[in-house]
Amino acid sequence: MKIKDILGGKFKRKIRRGSRIKRILQNDLHLSEGGKVFGDDAIPFDHAMIPSIMKSVNTVLSKTGASAIPIGSGATPTKGKVSGDLDLIVDTDILKQHFKMPDEPDKVIRQKLRQLYDLAGFDTAQSGNSVHVKVPMGDHAHQVDIMVVPNAANAAQFHTHNIPQGSKFKGKNKQQLLSIIAREKGMLWSNFDGLYKRLPNGKKDPNGLISRDINEIAKLLLGPNARKEDMGSVESIVSILGKEGEELLANIRANDPNWKELD
């Protein structure tokens, strides 16, 4: 189905409501939100502190041969901007090599990484594909969410945003929009794996990888003239799609109860 068909009226009835669309988006995007894992013990921080936080995290991680890659707003830090946590991504395969566990499930590798931070004296937690670490900085601490996934360097590109100043949209909105566009084109957007064929039951075809190349994905989802920069924000996606993009966003805003924007 083409976007112009979606916007011709078919799109509206395809919007899934309630918890069902949440489950669909979680399956497509592997959404994993840490929230306030450590409560008020970990406070928000100015982006100017990101290098110091990263240094503390990598002090432990460097022992494995891996390095943490900042994603989301942390990938393009802005001095004066405040975030509640720092999202990082680490390559599963490098950790498997370090732990000499090439055939172990990814969840076991995440547990081993958490143990490293426990042994180093950090407070930790674990949920989904993330290891959460409370990083002390002077007389306070900050939350770091380390997502452990395959092909981390490539996946990090999918989580590098270019959100305009004053935007109402977050990175999650961008991923939701890409997922919806992919779904209506008969594909599945995984924001860690790339673009896949979609099975009739709506799940990812594990043998149906279409592309992990971000520029190729941009063209497949947004048009032949699109580049990776056009996937950087909701605004850039809507802009490259033109009038169709504006109508698509309006339909989502009107019909998708899981679409949340900043006030």
Short mmCIF file of C-alpha atoms in Angstrom, two decimals:
data_model
loop_
_atom_site.label_atom_id
_atom_site.label_comp_id
_atom_site.label_asym_id
_atom_site.label_seq_id
_atom_site.Cartn_x
_atom_site.Cartn_y
_atom_site.Cartn_z
CA MET A 1 0.00 0.00 0.00
CA LYS A 2 1.32 3.43 -0.94
CA ILE A 3 1.22 6.44 1.34
CA LYS A 4 -1.21 8.18 -1.01
CA ASP A 5 -3.57 5.21 -0.53
CA ILE A 6 -3.21 5.42 3.22
CA LEU A 7 -4.08 9.09 3.13
CA GLY A 8 -7.00 8.46 0.82
CA GLY A 9 -8.95 7.05 3.75
CA LYS A 10 -7.61 3.55 4.33
CA PHE A 11 -5.06 4.66 6.87
CA LYS A 12 -7.56 5.82 9.44
CA ARG A 13 -9.23 2.47 9.92
CA LYS A 14 -5.84 0.73 10.11
CA ILE A 15 -4.83 2.58 13.26
CA ARG A 16 -4.82 0.09 16.13
CA ARG A 17 -6.15 1.31 19.43
CA GLY A 18 -5.29 0.91 23.08
CA SER A 19 -2.81 -1.64 24.34
CA ARG A 20 -2.81 -3.50 21.00
CA ILE A 21 -1.00 -0.73 19.13
CA LYS A 22 1.40 -0.42 22.06
CA ARG A 23 2.27 -4.10 21.72
CA ILE A 24 2.67 -3.75 17.95
CA LEU A 25 5.02 -0.80 18.32
CA GLN A 26 7.00 -2.59 21.03
CA ASN A 27 7.43 -5.59 18.72
CA ASP A 28 8.43 -3.40 15.77
CA LEU A 29 10.67 -0.98 17.61
CA HIS A 30 11.90 -2.94 20.63
CA LEU A 31 10.86 0.06 22.69
CA SER A 32 12.52 0.02 26.08
CA GLU A 33 11.99 2.97 28.37
CA GLY A 34 13.92 3.02 31.60
CA GLY A 35 11.88 5.70 33.32
CA LYS A 36 13.07 6.70 36.77
CA VAL A 37 14.60 3.36 37.69
CA PHE A 38 16.43 4.77 40.72
CA GLY A 39 13.73 7.23 41.74
CA ASP A 40 14.92 10.54 43.16
CA ASP A 41 18.38 9.08 43.88
CA ALA A 42 19.33 9.85 40.28
CA ILE A 43 18.68 13.41 39.12
CA PRO A 44 18.54 15.10 35.68
CA PHE A 45 21.73 16.56 34.25
CA ASP A 46 22.93 19.24 31.86
CA HIS A 47 24.29 17.87 28.59
CA ALA A 48 27.62 19.51 29.43
CA MET A 49 28.09 16.67 31.92
CA ILE A 50 27.77 13.89 29.33
CA PRO A 51 31.54 13.49 28.74
CA SER A 52 32.15 13.01 32.47
CA ILE A 53 29.29 10.51 32.78
CA MET A 54 30.55 8.63 29.72
CA LYS A 55 34.06 8.47 31.18
CA SER A 56 32.73 6.83 34.34
CA VAL A 57 30.68 4.30 32.37
CA ASN A 58 33.53 3.42 30.02
CA THR A 59 35.97 2.92 32.91
CA VAL A 60 34.15 -0.37 33.55
CA LEU A 61 33.15 -1.15 29.98
CA SER A 62 36.66 -0.73 28.58
CA LYS A 63 37.67 -3.95 30.36
CA THR A 64 35.51 -5.84 27.86
CA GLY A 65 36.95 -4.25 24.73
CA ALA A 66 33.61 -2.60 24.00
CA SER A 67 32.73 1.08 24.17
CA ALA A 68 29.42 2.79 24.79
CA ILE A 69 27.89 4.84 21.99
CA PRO A 70 25.52 7.65 23.02
CA ILE A 71 22.17 7.67 21.25
CA GLY A 72 19.07 9.84 21.32
CA SER A 73 19.67 13.38 22.56
CA GLY A 74 22.99 12.24 24.03
CA ALA A 75 24.35 11.66 20.53
CA THR A 76 23.96 15.36 19.73
CA PRO A 77 24.39 17.02 23.15
CA THR A 78 23.44 20.65 23.60
CA LYS A 79 24.97 22.59 26.47
CA GLY A 80 22.17 23.92 28.66
CA LYS A 81 19.74 21.16 27.69
CA VAL A 82 18.67 18.87 30.53
CA SER A 83 17.93 15.13 30.30
CA GLY A 84 16.61 12.71 32.89
CA ASP A 85 18.86 9.84 31.78
CA LEU A 86 21.62 9.06 29.30
CA ASP A 87 20.92 6.40 26.66
CA LEU A 88 23.90 4.38 25.47
CA ILE A 89 24.26 1.39 23.16
CA VAL A 90 26.81 -1.43 23.36
CA ASP A 91 27.53 -4.27 20.95
CA THR A 92 26.38 -7.70 22.12
CA ASP A 93 28.86 -9.58 19.96
CA ILE A 94 31.88 -7.80 21.45
CA LEU A 95 30.65 -8.66 24.94
CA LYS A 96 30.05 -12.28 23.94
CA GLN A 97 33.63 -12.49 22.75
CA HIS A 98 34.93 -11.00 25.99
CA PHE A 99 32.87 -13.32 28.19
CA LYS A 100 33.68 -16.30 25.91
CA MET A 101 29.96 -16.98 25.53
CA PRO A 102 29.35 -16.90 21.75
CA ASP A 103 26.27 -19.11 21.90
CA GLU A 104 24.58 -17.69 24.98
CA PRO A 105 21.30 -15.76 24.62
CA ASP A 106 21.60 -11.99 24.65
CA LYS A 107 19.79 -11.80 27.99
CA VAL A 108 22.64 -13.74 29.61
CA ILE A 109 25.17 -11.27 28.22
CA ARG A 110 23.19 -8.39 29.69
CA GLN A 111 23.23 -10.12 33.05
CA LYS A 112 27.01 -10.52 32.82
CA LEU A 113 27.41 -6.82 31.98
CA ARG A 114 25.26 -5.88 34.94
CA GLN A 115 27.46 -8.02 37.18
CA LEU A 116 30.52 -6.08 36.01
CA TYR A 117 28.98 -2.82 37.21
CA ASP A 118 27.80 -4.46 40.43
CA LEU A 119 31.33 -5.64 41.15
CA ALA A 120 32.65 -2.13 40.40
CA GLY A 121 30.39 -0.75 43.14
CA PHE A 122 27.61 0.79 41.06
CA ASP A 123 23.90 0.46 41.81
CA THR A 124 22.25 -1.32 38.88
CA ALA A 125 18.95 -2.63 37.54
CA GLN A 126 17.86 -4.45 34.41
CA SER A 127 14.80 -4.34 32.14
CA GLY A 128 14.17 -5.38 28.55
CA ASN A 129 17.36 -5.00 26.55
CA SER A 130 18.87 -2.47 28.96
CA VAL A 131 21.21 -2.47 31.91
CA HIS A 132 20.56 0.57 34.11
CA VAL A 133 23.44 2.08 36.05
CA LYS A 134 23.36 4.81 38.69
CA VAL A 135 26.51 6.85 38.09
CA PRO A 136 27.73 8.95 41.05
CA MET A 137 29.02 12.44 40.22
CA GLY A 138 30.17 14.30 43.29
CA ASP A 139 27.34 14.50 45.83
CA HIS A 140 24.66 13.37 43.36
CA ALA A 141 24.07 10.64 40.77
CA HIS A 142 22.57 10.19 37.30
CA GLN A 143 20.83 7.34 35.53
CA VAL A 144 22.44 5.70 32.51
CA ASP A 145 20.56 3.17 30.36
CA ILE A 146 22.90 0.85 28.46
CA MET A 147 21.12 -0.99 25.66
CA VAL A 148 22.94 -4.18 24.66
CA VAL A 149 22.17 -5.10 21.04
CA PRO A 150 23.85 -6.63 17.96
CA ASN A 151 25.44 -4.36 15.34
CA ALA A 152 25.55 -1.49 17.83
CA ALA A 153 27.52 0.93 15.67
CA ASN A 154 25.02 0.58 12.84
CA ALA A 155 21.99 0.64 15.14
CA ALA A 156 23.26 3.85 16.72
CA GLN A 157 22.61 5.63 13.41
CA PHE A 158 18.92 4.79 13.75
CA HIS A 159 18.88 6.51 17.14
CA THR A 160 20.72 9.68 16.19
CA HIS A 161 18.15 12.43 16.06
CA ASN A 162 18.22 15.95 14.68
CA ILE A 163 15.24 17.42 16.48
CA PRO A 164 14.70 21.16 15.90
CA GLN A 165 14.84 23.57 18.83
CA GLY A 166 11.42 23.90 20.42
CA SER A 167 10.02 20.76 18.75
CA LYS A 168 6.98 19.07 20.28
CA PHE A 169 8.30 15.69 19.17
CA LYS A 170 10.71 13.28 20.81
CA GLY A 171 12.84 10.55 19.30
CA LYS A 172 10.10 8.06 20.18
CA ASN A 173 7.69 9.97 17.90
CA LYS A 174 10.15 9.65 15.03
CA GLN A 175 10.43 5.90 15.54
CA GLN A 176 6.65 5.52 15.75
CA LEU A 177 6.18 7.45 12.51
CA LEU A 178 8.78 5.37 10.66
CA SER A 179 7.20 2.19 11.98
CA ILE A 180 3.75 3.20 10.75
CA ILE A 181 5.08 4.14 7.30
CA ALA A 182 6.94 0.82 7.05
CA ARG A 183 3.90 -1.17 8.18
CA GLU A 184 1.66 0.38 5.56
CA LYS A 185 4.25 -0.43 2.90
CA GLY A 186 4.22 -4.08 3.92
CA MET A 187 7.54 -3.87 5.76
CA LEU A 188 8.66 -3.74 9.38
CA TRP A 189 10.94 -1.10 10.85
CA SER A 190 13.14 -2.31 13.69
CA ASN A 191 15.01 0.62 15.17
CA PHE A 192 17.84 -1.69 16.19
CA ASP A 193 17.97 -4.15 13.29
CA GLY A 194 16.88 -2.23 10.19
CA LEU A 195 14.12 -2.79 7.65
CA TYR A 196 12.52 -6.23 7.27
CA LYS A 197 9.78 -7.97 5.33
CA ARG A 198 6.62 -8.31 7.40
CA LEU A 199 4.96 -11.70 7.81
CA PRO A 200 1.16 -12.05 7.39
CA ASN A 201 0.82 -12.21 11.19
CA GLY A 202 2.46 -8.79 11.45
CA LYS A 203 5.74 -10.01 12.88
CA LYS A 204 9.24 -9.63 11.47
CA ASP A 205 10.35 -12.16 8.89
CA PRO A 206 13.66 -13.29 10.49
CA ASN A 207 14.95 -14.31 7.06
CA GLY A 208 13.58 -11.22 5.36
CA LEU A 209 16.15 -8.52 6.04
CA ILE A 210 15.71 -5.82 3.41
CA SER A 211 18.43 -3.41 4.49
CA ARG A 212 20.51 -2.12 7.39
CA ASP A 213 21.87 0.76 5.31
CA ILE A 214 20.29 3.93 6.64
CA ASN A 215 20.46 5.78 3.33
CA GLU A 216 18.80 2.90 1.48
CA ILE A 217 16.15 2.64 4.20
CA ALA A 218 15.43 6.36 3.85
CA LYS A 219 14.78 5.91 0.13
CA LEU A 220 12.56 2.86 0.65
CA LEU A 221 10.44 4.53 3.32
CA LEU A 222 10.48 8.20 2.32
CA GLY A 223 11.12 8.29 -1.42
CA PRO A 224 13.93 8.07 -3.98
CA ASN A 225 15.37 11.48 -3.10
CA ALA A 226 15.50 10.85 0.66
CA ARG A 227 18.74 10.62 2.64
CA LYS A 228 19.54 9.55 6.18
CA GLU A 229 19.23 13.17 7.32
CA ASP A 230 15.55 13.04 6.38
CA MET A 231 15.04 10.35 9.05
CA GLY A 232 16.36 12.61 11.81
CA SER A 233 13.07 13.96 13.15
CA VAL A 234 9.32 13.99 12.68
CA GLU A 235 9.69 17.41 11.04
CA SER A 236 12.21 16.18 8.45
CA ILE A 237 10.13 13.08 7.67
CA VAL A 238 6.99 15.14 7.15
CA SER A 239 8.92 17.67 5.06
CA ILE A 240 10.37 15.11 2.62
CA LEU A 241 6.89 13.58 2.17
CA GLY A 242 5.36 17.00 1.50
CA LYS A 243 1.57 17.31 1.63
CA GLU A 244 1.20 13.56 2.09
CA GLY A 245 3.42 13.77 5.17
CA GLU A 246 1.32 16.55 6.67
CA GLU A 247 -1.88 14.55 6.12
CA LEU A 248 -0.30 11.40 7.50
CA LEU A 249 0.76 13.20 10.69
CA ALA A 250 -2.71 14.72 11.06
CA ASN A 251 -4.29 11.25 10.78
CA ILE A 252 -1.96 9.83 13.41
CA ARG A 253 -2.61 12.73 15.78
CA ALA A 254 -6.35 12.27 15.39
CA ASN A 255 -6.54 8.49 15.64
CA ASP A 256 -3.54 7.03 17.48
CA PRO A 257 -4.04 7.13 21.28
CA ASN A 258 -0.39 6.15 21.81
CA TRP A 259 0.93 9.21 19.99
CA LYS A 260 2.14 11.57 22.74
CA GLU A 261 3.80 14.93 22.13
CA LEU A 262 5.47 17.39 24.48
CA ASP A 263 3.25 20.13 25.88
#
